[in-house]
JSON list of C-alpha atoms in Angstrom, two decimals:
[
{"chain": "O", "resi": 229, "resn": "GLU", "atom": "CA", "xyz": [-108.89, 37.87, 79.36]},
{"chain": "O", "resi": 230, "resn": "ASP", "atom": "CA", "xyz": [-112.06, 39.70, 78.27]},
{"chain": "O", "resi": 231, "resn": "GLN", "atom": "CA", "xyz": [-112.64, 38.93, 74.63]},
{"chain": "O", "resi": 232, "resn": "VAL", "atom": "CA", "xyz": [-115.24, 39.16, 71.86]},
{"chain": "O", "resi": 233, "resn": "THR", "atom": "CA", "xyz": [-114.87, 36.96, 68.79]},
{"chain": "O", "resi": 234, "resn": "GLN", "atom": "CA", "xyz": [-117.00, 37.11, 65.67]},
{"chain": "O", "resi": 235, "resn": "SER", "atom": "CA", "xyz": [-117.29, 34.48, 62.96]},
{"chain": "O", "resi": 236, "resn": "PRO", "atom": "CA", "xyz": [-117.10, 34.14, 60.10]},
{"chain": "O", "resi": 237, "resn": "GLU", "atom": "CA", "xyz": [-114.82, 37.03, 59.17]},
{"chain": "O", "resi": 238, "resn": "ALA", "atom": "CA", "xyz": [-116.52, 37.31, 55.78]},
{"chain": "O", "resi": 239, "resn": "LEU", "atom": "CA", "xyz": [-119.72, 35.85, 54.39]},
{"chain": "O", "resi": 240, "resn": "ARG", "atom": "CA", "xyz": [-121.04, 35.83, 50.84]},
{"chain": "O", "resi": 241, "resn": "LEU", "atom": "CA", "xyz": [-124.68, 34.98, 50.27]},
{"chain": "O", "resi": 242, "resn": "GLN", "atom": "CA", "xyz": [-127.02, 34.89, 47.35]},
{"chain": "O", "resi": 243, "resn": "GLU", "atom": "CA", "xyz": [-130.10, 37.05, 47.66]},
{"chain": "O", "resi": 244, "resn": "GLY", "atom": "CA", "xyz": [-132.69, 35.10, 49.63]},
{"chain": "O", "resi": 245, "resn": "GLU", "atom": "CA", "xyz": [-130.14, 32.70, 51.18]},
{"chain": "O", "resi": 246, "resn": "SER", "atom": "CA", "xyz": [-130.61, 32.85, 54.96]},
{"chain": "O", "resi": 247, "resn": "SER", "atom": "CA", "xyz": [-127.67, 32.52, 57.35]},
{"chain": "O", "resi": 248, "resn": "SER", "atom": "CA", "xyz": [-126.36, 33.39, 60.82]},
{"chain": "O", "resi": 249, "resn": "LEU", "atom": "CA", "xyz": [-123.48, 35.43, 62.19]},
{"chain": "O", "resi": 250, "resn": "ASN", "atom": "CA", "xyz": [-121.88, 34.42, 65.48]},
{"chain": "O", "resi": 251, "resn": "CYS", "atom": "CA", "xyz": [-120.49, 36.50, 68.34]},
{"chain": "O", "resi": 252, "resn": "SER", "atom": "CA", "xyz": [-118.90, 34.64, 71.25]},
{"chain": "O", "resi": 253, "resn": "TYR", "atom": "CA", "xyz": [-117.68, 36.42, 74.35]},
{"chain": "O", "resi": 254, "resn": "THR", "atom": "CA", "xyz": [-115.69, 35.79, 77.50]},
{"chain": "O", "resi": 255, "resn": "VAL", "atom": "CA", "xyz": [-116.37, 38.83, 79.63]},
{"chain": "O", "resi": 256, "resn": "SER", "atom": "CA", "xyz": [-116.81, 39.00, 83.37]},
{"chain": "O", "resi": 257, "resn": "GLY", "atom": "CA", "xyz": [-119.68, 41.21, 84.40]},
{"chain": "O", "resi": 258, "resn": "LEU", "atom": "CA", "xyz": [-121.55, 41.40, 81.09]},
{"chain": "O", "resi": 259, "resn": "ARG", "atom": "CA", "xyz": [-123.61, 44.56, 81.00]},
{"chain": "O", "resi": 260, "resn": "GLY", "atom": "CA", "xyz": [-125.30, 44.12, 77.64]},
{"chain": "O", "resi": 261, "resn": "LEU", "atom": "CA", "xyz": [-124.54, 42.85, 74.16]},
{"chain": "O", "resi": 262, "resn": "PHE", "atom": "CA", "xyz": [-125.00, 45.17, 71.20]},
{"chain": "O", "resi": 263, "resn": "TRP", "atom": "CA", "xyz": [-125.22, 44.64, 67.45]},
{"chain": "O", "resi": 264, "resn": "TYR", "atom": "CA", "xyz": [-124.27, 47.36, 64.99]},
{"chain": "O", "resi": 265, "resn": "ARG", "atom": "CA", "xyz": [-124.22, 47.63, 61.21]},
{"chain": "O", "resi": 266, "resn": "GLN", "atom": "CA", "xyz": [-121.45, 49.65, 59.56]},
{"chain": "O", "resi": 267, "resn": "ASP", "atom": "CA", "xyz": [-121.31, 50.73, 55.94]},
{"chain": "O", "resi": 268, "resn": "PRO", "atom": "CA", "xyz": [-117.89, 51.64, 54.44]},
{"chain": "O", "resi": 269, "resn": "GLY", "atom": "CA", "xyz": [-116.62, 55.03, 55.59]},
{"chain": "O", "resi": 270, "resn": "LYS", "atom": "CA", "xyz": [-119.57, 55.61, 57.94]},
{"chain": "O", "resi": 271, "resn": "GLY", "atom": "CA", "xyz": [-120.21, 55.30, 61.64]},
{"chain": "O", "resi": 272, "resn": "PRO", "atom": "CA", "xyz": [-121.78, 52.19, 63.16]},
{"chain": "O", "resi": 273, "resn": "GLU", "atom": "CA", "xyz": [-125.59, 52.13, 63.11]},
{"chain": "O", "resi": 274, "resn": "PHE", "atom": "CA", "xyz": [-127.24, 50.69, 66.21]},
{"chain": "O", "resi": 275, "resn": "LEU", "atom": "CA", "xyz": [-129.38, 47.58, 65.64]},
{"chain": "O", "resi": 276, "resn": "PHE", "atom": "CA", "xyz": [-130.10, 45.68, 68.87]},
{"chain": "O", "resi": 277, "resn": "THR", "atom": "CA", "xyz": [-129.40, 45.47, 72.60]},
{"chain": "O", "resi": 278, "resn": "LEU", "atom": "CA", "xyz": [-129.63, 42.15, 74.46]},
{"chain": "O", "resi": 279, "resn": "TYR", "atom": "CA", "xyz": [-129.21, 41.83, 78.22]},
{"chain": "O", "resi": 280, "resn": "SER", "atom": "CA", "xyz": [-130.27, 38.35, 79.30]},
{"chain": "O", "resi": 281, "resn": "ALA", "atom": "CA", "xyz": [-129.75, 34.79, 78.06]},
{"chain": "O", "resi": 282, "resn": "GLY", "atom": "CA", "xyz": [-132.82, 33.74, 76.11]},
{"chain": "O", "resi": 283, "resn": "GLU", "atom": "CA", "xyz": [-133.63, 37.26, 74.98]},
{"chain": "O", "resi": 284, "resn": "GLU", "atom": "CA", "xyz": [-134.47, 37.84, 71.30]},
{"chain": "O", "resi": 285, "resn": "LYS", "atom": "CA", "xyz": [-134.96, 41.00, 69.24]},
{"chain": "O", "resi": 286, "resn": "GLU", "atom": "CA", "xyz": [-136.20, 41.35, 65.66]},
{"chain": "O", "resi": 287, "resn": "LYS", "atom": "CA", "xyz": [-136.11, 44.06, 63.02]},
{"chain": "O", "resi": 288, "resn": "GLU", "atom": "CA", "xyz": [-137.16, 43.42, 59.44]},
{"chain": "O", "resi": 289, "resn": "ARG", "atom": "CA", "xyz": [-134.96, 40.56, 58.15]},
{"chain": "O", "resi": 290, "resn": "LEU", "atom": "CA", "xyz": [-132.71, 40.53, 61.22]},
{"chain": "O", "resi": 291, "resn": "LYS", "atom": "CA", "xyz": [-133.12, 38.62, 64.46]},
{"chain": "O", "resi": 292, "resn": "ALA", "atom": "CA", "xyz": [-130.65, 38.67, 67.34]},
{"chain": "O", "resi": 293, "resn": "THR", "atom": "CA", "xyz": [-130.48, 36.04, 70.08]},
{"chain": "O", "resi": 294, "resn": "LEU", "atom": "CA", "xyz": [-128.37, 35.68, 73.22]},
{"chain": "O", "resi": 295, "resn": "THR", "atom": "CA", "xyz": [-127.08, 32.75, 75.28]},
{"chain": "O", "resi": 296, "resn": "LYS", "atom": "CA", "xyz": [-124.69, 32.80, 78.23]},
{"chain": "O", "resi": 297, "resn": "LYS", "atom": "CA", "xyz": [-121.67, 32.53, 75.95]},
{"chain": "O", "resi": 298, "resn": "GLU", "atom": "CA", "xyz": [-122.67, 33.79, 72.51]},
{"chain": "O", "resi": 299, "resn": "SER", "atom": "CA", "xyz": [-125.07, 35.76, 70.39]},
{"chain": "O", "resi": 300, "resn": "PHE", "atom": "CA", "xyz": [-126.35, 35.08, 66.92]},
{"chain": "O", "resi": 301, "resn": "LEU", "atom": "CA", "xyz": [-127.55, 37.51, 64.27]},
{"chain": "O", "resi": 302, "resn": "HIS", "atom": "CA", "xyz": [-129.89, 35.62, 61.97]},
{"chain": "O", "resi": 303, "resn": "ILE", "atom": "CA", "xyz": [-130.50, 37.11, 58.53]},
{"chain": "O", "resi": 304, "resn": "THR", "atom": "CA", "xyz": [-133.58, 35.80, 56.77]},
{"chain": "O", "resi": 305, "resn": "ALA", "atom": "CA", "xyz": [-133.91, 36.12, 52.98]},
{"chain": "O", "resi": 306, "resn": "PRO", "atom": "CA", "xyz": [-131.22, 38.82, 52.74]},
{"chain": "O", "resi": 307, "resn": "LYS", "atom": "CA", "xyz": [-131.22, 41.50, 50.06]},
{"chain": "O", "resi": 308, "resn": "PRO", "atom": "CA", "xyz": [-128.21, 43.24, 48.46]},
{"chain": "O", "resi": 309, "resn": "GLU", "atom": "CA", "xyz": [-128.86, 46.30, 50.64]},
{"chain": "O", "resi": 310, "resn": "ASP", "atom": "CA", "xyz": [-128.07, 44.16, 53.71]},
{"chain": "O", "resi": 311, "resn": "SER", "atom": "CA", "xyz": [-124.44, 44.08, 52.57]},
{"chain": "O", "resi": 312, "resn": "ALA", "atom": "CA", "xyz": [-122.33, 45.71, 55.32]},
{"chain": "O", "resi": 313, "resn": "THR", "atom": "CA", "xyz": [-120.01, 44.91, 58.19]},
{"chain": "O", "resi": 314, "resn": "TYR", "atom": "CA", "xyz": [-121.88, 43.70, 61.27]},
{"chain": "O", "resi": 315, "resn": "LEU", "atom": "CA", "xyz": [-120.21, 44.47, 64.58]},
{"chain": "O", "resi": 316, "resn": "CYS", "atom": "CA", "xyz": [-120.92, 42.87, 67.91]},
{"chain": "O", "resi": 317, "resn": "ALA", "atom": "CA", "xyz": [-119.98, 44.74, 71.10]},
{"chain": "O", "resi": 318, "resn": "VAL", "atom": "CA", "xyz": [-120.14, 43.86, 74.77]},
{"chain": "O", "resi": 319, "resn": "GLY", "atom": "CA", "xyz": [-120.81, 46.32, 77.56]},
{"chain": "O", "resi": 320, "resn": "TRP", "atom": "CA", "xyz": [-118.28, 45.71, 80.27]},
{"chain": "O", "resi": 321, "resn": "GLY", "atom": "CA", "xyz": [-117.14, 46.84, 83.67]},
{"chain": "O", "resi": 322, "resn": "SER", "atom": "CA", "xyz": [-118.57, 48.32, 86.82]},
{"chain": "O", "resi": 323, "resn": "SER", "atom": "CA", "xyz": [-119.54, 51.62, 85.28]},
{"chain": "O", "resi": 324, "resn": "ASN", "atom": "CA", "xyz": [-122.84, 52.36, 83.61]},
{"chain": "O", "resi": 325, "resn": "THR", "atom": "CA", "xyz": [-121.21, 54.62, 81.04]},
{"chain": "O", "resi": 326, "resn": "GLY", "atom": "CA", "xyz": [-121.18, 51.94, 78.37]},
{"chain": "O", "resi": 327, "resn": "LYS", "atom": "CA", "xyz": [-117.55, 50.96, 77.87]},
{"chain": "O", "resi": 328, "resn": "LEU", "atom": "CA", "xyz": [-117.74, 48.67, 74.86]},
{"chain": "O", "resi": 329, "resn": "ILE", "atom": "CA", "xyz": [-115.46, 45.90, 73.66]},
{"chain": "O", "resi": 330, "resn": "PHE", "atom": "CA", "xyz": [-115.99, 45.28, 69.93]},
{"chain": "O", "resi": 331, "resn": "GLY", "atom": "CA", "xyz": [-115.48, 42.09, 67.97]},
{"chain": "O", "resi": 332, "resn": "GLN", "atom": "CA", "xyz": [-113.60, 42.21, 64.69]},
{"chain": "O", "resi": 333, "resn": "GLY", "atom": "CA", "xyz": [-116.81, 42.20, 62.66]},
{"chain": "O", "resi": 334, "resn": "THR", "atom": "CA", "xyz": [-118.33, 40.06, 59.93]},
{"chain": "O", "resi": 335, "resn": "THR", "atom": "CA", "xyz": [-118.37, 41.54, 56.44]},
{"chain": "O", "resi": 336, "resn": "LEU", "atom": "CA", "xyz": [-121.50, 40.39, 54.65]},
{"chain": "O", "resi": 337, "resn": "GLN", "atom": "CA", "xyz": [-121.90, 40.55, 50.89]},
{"chain": "O", "resi": 338, "resn": "VAL", "atom": "CA", "xyz": [-125.29, 39.68, 49.40]},
{"chain": "O", "resi": 339, "resn": "LYS", "atom": "CA", "xyz": [-125.31, 39.13, 45.65]},
{"chain": "O", "resi": 340, "resn": "PRO", "atom": "CA", "xyz": [-128.45, 39.61, 43.54]},
{"chain": "G", "resi": 137, "resn": "ASP", "atom": "CA", "xyz": [-134.04, 61.82, 66.78]},
{"chain": "G", "resi": 138, "resn": "THR", "atom": "CA", "xyz": [-130.99, 59.59, 67.27]},
{"chain": "G", "resi": 139, "resn": "GLU", "atom": "CA", "xyz": [-128.50, 61.83, 65.52]},
{"chain": "G", "resi": 140, "resn": "VAL", "atom": "CA", "xyz": [-124.92, 62.56, 66.46]},
{"chain": "G", "resi": 141, "resn": "THR", "atom": "CA", "xyz": [-123.35, 65.18, 64.21]},
{"chain": "G", "resi": 142, "resn": "GLN", "atom": "CA", "xyz": [-119.62, 65.36, 63.60]},
{"chain": "G", "resi": 143, "resn": "THR", "atom": "CA", "xyz": [-117.65, 68.05, 61.81]},
{"chain": "G", "resi": 144, "resn": "PRO", "atom": "CA", "xyz": [-115.67, 68.16, 59.66]},
{"chain": "G", "resi": 145, "resn": "LYS", "atom": "CA", "xyz": [-116.34, 65.01, 57.64]},
{"chain": "G", "resi": 146, "resn": "HIS", "atom": "CA", "xyz": [-112.82, 65.02, 56.23]},
{"chain": "G", "resi": 147, "resn": "LEU", "atom": "CA", "xyz": [-109.64, 66.63, 57.53]},
{"chain": "G", "resi": 148, "resn": "VAL", "atom": "CA", "xyz": [-106.09, 66.69, 56.17]},
{"chain": "G", "resi": 149, "resn": "MET", "atom": "CA", "xyz": [-103.48, 68.15, 58.49]},
{"chain": "G", "resi": 150, "resn": "GLY", "atom": "CA", "xyz": [-99.74, 68.44, 58.68]},
{"chain": "G", "resi": 151, "resn": "MET", "atom": "CA", "xyz": [-97.74, 67.10, 61.59]},
{"chain": "G", "resi": 152, "resn": "THR", "atom": "CA", "xyz": [-97.19, 70.62, 62.97]},
{"chain": "G", "resi": 153, "resn": "ASN", "atom": "CA", "xyz": [-100.81, 71.74, 62.69]},
{"chain": "G", "resi": 154, "resn": "LYS", "atom": "CA", "xyz": [-103.39, 72.18, 65.43]},
{"chain": "G", "resi": 155, "resn": "LYS", "atom": "CA", "xyz": [-106.96, 71.25, 64.59]},
{"chain": "G", "resi": 156, "resn": "SER", "atom": "CA", "xyz": [-110.17, 70.28, 66.39]},
{"chain": "G", "resi": 157, "resn": "LEU", "atom": "CA", "xyz": [-112.89, 67.74, 65.76]},
{"chain": "G", "resi": 158, "resn": "LYS", "atom": "CA", "xyz": [-116.40, 68.62, 66.89]},
{"chain": "G", "resi": 159, "resn": "CYS", "atom": "CA", "xyz": [-119.36, 66.49, 67.93]},
{"chain": "G", "resi": 160, "resn": "GLU", "atom": "CA", "xyz": [-122.90, 67.48, 68.88]},
{"chain": "G", "resi": 161, "resn": "GLN", "atom": "CA", "xyz": [-125.94, 65.55, 70.10]},
{"chain": "G", "resi": 162, "resn": "HIS", "atom": "CA", "xyz": [-129.40, 66.65, 71.21]},
{"chain": "G", "resi": 163, "resn": "MET", "atom": "CA", "xyz": [-130.72, 63.40, 72.63]},
{"chain": "G", "resi": 164, "resn": "GLY", "atom": "CA", "xyz": [-130.21, 64.45, 76.24]},
{"chain": "G", "resi": 165, "resn": "HIS", "atom": "CA", "xyz": [-127.45, 61.88, 76.66]},
{"chain": "G", "resi": 166, "resn": "ARG", "atom": "CA", "xyz": [-125.01, 62.58, 79.49]},
{"chain": "G", "resi": 167, "resn": "ALA", "atom": "CA", "xyz": [-122.27, 60.17, 78.34]},
{"chain": "G", "resi": 168, "resn": "MET", "atom": "CA", "xyz": [-120.16, 60.96, 75.29]},
{"chain": "G", "resi": 169, "resn": "TYR", "atom": "CA", "xyz": [-117.29, 59.06, 73.72]},
{"chain": "G", "resi": 170, "resn": "TRP", "atom": "CA", "xyz": [-114.42, 59.31, 71.26]},
{"chain": "G", "resi": 171, "resn": "TYR", "atom": "CA", "xyz": [-113.43, 56.21, 69.32]},
{"chain": "G", "resi": 172, "resn": "LYS", "atom": "CA", "xyz": [-110.67, 55.68, 66.77]},
{"chain": "G", "resi": 173, "resn": "GLN", "atom": "CA", "xyz": [-111.13, 53.24, 63.90]},
{"chain": "G", "resi": 174, "resn": "LYS", "atom": "CA", "xyz": [-108.42, 52.09, 61.52]},
{"chain": "G", "resi": 175, "resn": "ALA", "atom": "CA", "xyz": [-109.28, 50.44, 58.19]},
{"chain": "G", "resi": 176, "resn": "LYS", "atom": "CA", "xyz": [-110.84, 46.97, 58.52]},
{"chain": "G", "resi": 177, "resn": "LYS", "atom": "CA", "xyz": [-110.59, 47.12, 62.33]},
{"chain": "G", "resi": 178, "resn": "PRO", "atom": "CA", "xyz": [-113.26, 47.64, 64.99]},
{"chain": "G", "resi": 179, "resn": "PRO", "atom": "CA", "xyz": [-113.62, 50.96, 66.82]},
{"chain": "G", "resi": 180, "resn": "GLU", "atom": "CA", "xyz": [-111.22, 51.44, 69.75]},
{"chain": "G", "resi": 181, "resn": "LEU", "atom": "CA", "xyz": [-112.30, 53.50, 72.74]},
{"chain": "G", "resi": 182, "resn": "MET", "atom": "CA", "xyz": [-110.23, 56.62, 73.44]},
{"chain": "G", "resi": 183, "resn": "PHE", "atom": "CA", "xyz": [-112.16, 58.73, 75.97]},
{"chain": "G", "resi": 184, "resn": "VAL", "atom": "CA", "xyz": [-115.43, 58.68, 77.91]},
{"chain": "G", "resi": 185, "resn": "TYR", "atom": "CA", "xyz": [-117.15, 61.72, 79.42]},
{"chain": "G", "resi": 186, "resn": "SER", "atom": "CA", "xyz": [-119.87, 61.25, 82.00]},
{"chain": "G", "resi": 187, "resn": "TYR", "atom": "CA", "xyz": [-121.81, 64.35, 83.10]},
{"chain": "G", "resi": 188, "resn": "GLU", "atom": "CA", "xyz": [-119.23, 66.51, 81.31]},
{"chain": "G", "resi": 189, "resn": "LYS", "atom": "CA", "xyz": [-116.37, 65.05, 83.33]},
{"chain": "G", "resi": 190, "resn": "LEU", "atom": "CA", "xyz": [-113.67, 62.82, 81.88]},
{"chain": "G", "resi": 191, "resn": "SER", "atom": "CA", "xyz": [-114.26, 59.36, 83.36]},
{"chain": "G", "resi": 192, "resn": "ILE", "atom": "CA", "xyz": [-112.14, 57.11, 81.11]},
{"chain": "G", "resi": 193, "resn": "ASN", "atom": "CA", "xyz": [-108.89, 57.80, 79.25]},
{"chain": "G", "resi": 194, "resn": "GLU", "atom": "CA", "xyz": [-107.64, 54.68, 77.54]},
{"chain": "G", "resi": 195, "resn": "SER", "atom": "CA", "xyz": [-103.96, 55.69, 77.78]},
{"chain": "G", "resi": 196, "resn": "VAL", "atom": "CA", "xyz": [-104.27, 57.96, 74.77]},
{"chain": "G", "resi": 197, "resn": "PRO", "atom": "CA", "xyz": [-101.18, 60.07, 73.86]},
{"chain": "G", "resi": 198, "resn": "SER", "atom": "CA", "xyz": [-101.30, 63.69, 75.01]},
{"chain": "G", "resi": 199, "resn": "ARG", "atom": "CA", "xyz": [-101.34, 64.93, 71.41]},
{"chain": "G", "resi": 200, "resn": "PHE", "atom": "CA", "xyz": [-105.06, 64.11, 71.62]},
{"chain": "G", "resi": 201, "resn": "SER", "atom": "CA", "xyz": [-106.87, 66.41, 74.06]},
{"chain": "G", "resi": 202, "resn": "PRO", "atom": "CA", "xyz": [-110.62, 65.99, 74.66]},
{"chain": "G", "resi": 203, "resn": "GLU", "atom": "CA", "xyz": [-112.96, 68.68, 75.90]},
{"chain": "G", "resi": 204, "resn": "CYS", "atom": "CA", "xyz": [-116.63, 68.62, 76.88]},
{"chain": "G", "resi": 205, "resn": "PRO", "atom": "CA", "xyz": [-117.87, 72.24, 77.04]},
{"chain": "G", "resi": 206, "resn": "ASN", "atom": "CA", "xyz": [-121.47, 71.27, 77.85]},
{"chain": "G", "resi": 207, "resn": "SER", "atom": "CA", "xyz": [-123.81, 68.30, 77.83]},
{"chain": "G", "resi": 208, "resn": "SER", "atom": "CA", "xyz": [-124.38, 68.52, 74.06]},
{"chain": "G", "resi": 209, "resn": "LEU", "atom": "CA", "xyz": [-120.89, 69.16, 72.75]},
{"chain": "G", "resi": 210, "resn": "LEU", "atom": "CA", "xyz": [-117.67, 67.18, 72.62]},
{"chain": "G", "resi": 211, "resn": "ASN", "atom": "CA", "xyz": [-114.40, 68.31, 71.07]},
{"chain": "G", "resi": 212, "resn": "LEU", "atom": "CA", "xyz": [-111.16, 66.53, 70.30]},
{"chain": "G", "resi": 213, "resn": "HIS", "atom": "CA", "xyz": [-108.16, 68.85, 69.98]},
{"chain": "G", "resi": 214, "resn": "LEU", "atom": "CA", "xyz": [-105.30, 67.57, 67.86]},
{"chain": "G", "resi": 215, "resn": "HIS", "atom": "CA", "xyz": [-101.70, 68.73, 67.97]},
{"chain": "G", "resi": 216, "resn": "ALA", "atom": "CA", "xyz": [-98.44, 67.38, 66.56]},
{"chain": "G", "resi": 217, "resn": "LEU", "atom": "CA", "xyz": [-100.02, 64.23, 65.19]},
{"chain": "G", "resi": 218, "resn": "GLN", "atom": "CA", "xyz": [-98.16, 61.46, 63.42]},
{"chain": "G", "resi": 219, "resn": "PRO", "atom": "CA", "xyz": [-99.08, 59.80, 60.10]},
{"chain": "G", "resi": 220, "resn": "GLU", "atom": "CA", "xyz": [-100.07, 56.65, 62.00]},
{"chain": "G", "resi": 221, "resn": "ASP", "atom": "CA", "xyz": [-102.83, 58.69, 63.67]},
{"chain": "G", "resi": 222, "resn": "SER", "atom": "CA", "xyz": [-104.66, 58.78, 60.34]},
{"chain": "G", "resi": 223, "resn": "ALA", "atom": "CA", "xyz": [-108.00, 57.04, 60.93]},
{"chain": "G", "resi": 224, "resn": "LEU", "atom": "CA", "xyz": [-111.77, 57.49, 61.18]},
{"chain": "G", "resi": 225, "resn": "TYR", "atom": "CA", "xyz": [-112.58, 59.27, 64.43]},
{"chain": "G", "resi": 226, "resn": "LEU", "atom": "CA", "xyz": [-116.01, 58.48, 65.77]},
{"chain": "G", "resi": 227, "resn": "CYS", "atom": "CA", "xyz": [-118.04, 60.29, 68.38]},
{"chain": "G", "resi": 228, "resn": "ALA", "atom": "CA", "xyz": [-120.84, 58.51, 70.23]},
{"chain": "G", "resi": 229, "resn": "SER", "atom": "CA", "xyz": [-123.33, 59.26, 72.97]},
{"chain": "G", "resi": 230, "resn": "SER", "atom": "CA", "xyz": [-125.51, 57.24, 75.32]},
{"chain": "G", "resi": 231, "resn": "GLN", "atom": "CA", "xyz": [-127.59, 57.47, 78.42]},
{"chain": "G", "resi": 232, "resn": "VAL", "atom": "CA", "xyz": [-125.54, 57.12, 81.57]},
{"chain": "G", "resi": 233, "resn": "PHE", "atom": "CA", "xyz": [-127.83, 54.93, 83.55]},
{"chain": "G", "resi": 234, "resn": "SER", "atom": "CA", "xyz": [-129.95, 52.00, 82.49]},
{"chain": "G", "resi": 235, "resn": "ARG", "atom": "CA", "xyz": [-131.82, 49.78, 84.91]},
{"chain": "G", "resi": 236, "resn": "LYS", "atom": "CA", "xyz": [-130.54, 46.78, 83.00]},
{"chain": "G", "resi": 237, "resn": "GLY", "atom": "CA", "xyz": [-126.89, 47.70, 82.41]},
{"chain": "G", "resi": 238, "resn": "SER", "atom": "CA", "xyz": [-124.96, 49.58, 79.76]},
{"chain": "G", "resi": 239, "resn": "SER", "atom": "CA", "xyz": [-126.99, 51.69, 77.37]},
{"chain": "G", "resi": 240, "resn": "GLU", "atom": "CA", "xyz": [-126.67, 51.52, 73.62]},
{"chain": "G", "resi": 241, "resn": "ALA", "atom": "CA", "xyz": [-124.32, 54.09, 72.12]},
{"chain": "G", "resi": 242, "resn": "PHE", "atom": "CA", "xyz": [-125.31, 56.09, 69.03]},
{"chain": "G", "resi": 243, "resn": "PHE", "atom": "CA", "xyz": [-122.48, 56.98, 66.70]},
{"chain": "G", "resi": 244, "resn": "GLY", "atom": "CA", "xyz": [-121.86, 59.90, 64.40]},
{"chain": "G", "resi": 245, "resn": "GLN", "atom": "CA", "xyz": [-120.68, 59.45, 60.83]},
{"chain": "G", "resi": 246, "resn": "GLY", "atom": "CA", "xyz": [-117.10, 60.14, 61.79]},
{"chain": "G", "resi": 247, "resn": "THR", "atom": "CA", "xyz": [-114.29, 62.42, 60.70]},
{"chain": "G", "resi": 248, "resn": "ARG", "atom": "CA", "xyz": [-111.85, 60.90, 58.23]},
{"chain": "G", "resi": 249, "resn": "LEU", "atom": "CA", "xyz": [-108.47, 62.27, 59.37]},
{"chain": "G", "resi": 250, "resn": "THR", "atom": "CA", "xyz": [-105.34, 62.14, 57.23]},
{"chain": "G", "resi": 251, "resn": "VAL", "atom": "CA", "xyz": [-102.03, 63.28, 58.71]},
{"chain": "G", "resi": 252, "resn": "VAL", "atom": "CA", "xyz": [-99.37, 64.19, 56.15]}
]
């Protein structure tokens, strides 16, 4: 069964305390892995796209990496404004219209 | 500009009402999507339009009726909804083709729908 699993479900960090979020997937015909950030009551905000094992992308304090079975979102020296739910999604299927399977998300809280 | 605009932001409707949600994008994307998101859950795909034609319907009840009048606009017509249909409804758009695979989808801010 095609599945995307994120861990941990919730993460509390002190400001400046680096950590990683995990997204593991079992999908046949992976057509891209996507990371989004979602603030309460708002739509997901696109962060990164990864297509191939070994690929890495960076943006400010965030770095996303991809292996054949999982992706990590590394957060370096987080700030309170990084608090949000981080969603991982996998592009799936034979179509190029971007059908996405989302993980359950990791809710990150960064305390000052 | 990576903006997808949804209106209204909030909507309260009775079970006998008919209402419509609207979505607009000007990024030249030819794929547009409706997602439904319940509290503390991930978005769930409802419909996909590709080149203004419905390409995916994820077995959504007929009380939800999508429409894509042109390449920039997407509507979701609502009729005879149930209280359990209360949720955040998200519109998204993306390019149809990417040489690598699926293209990233850009989401609007959503319409918070409450059915009473």
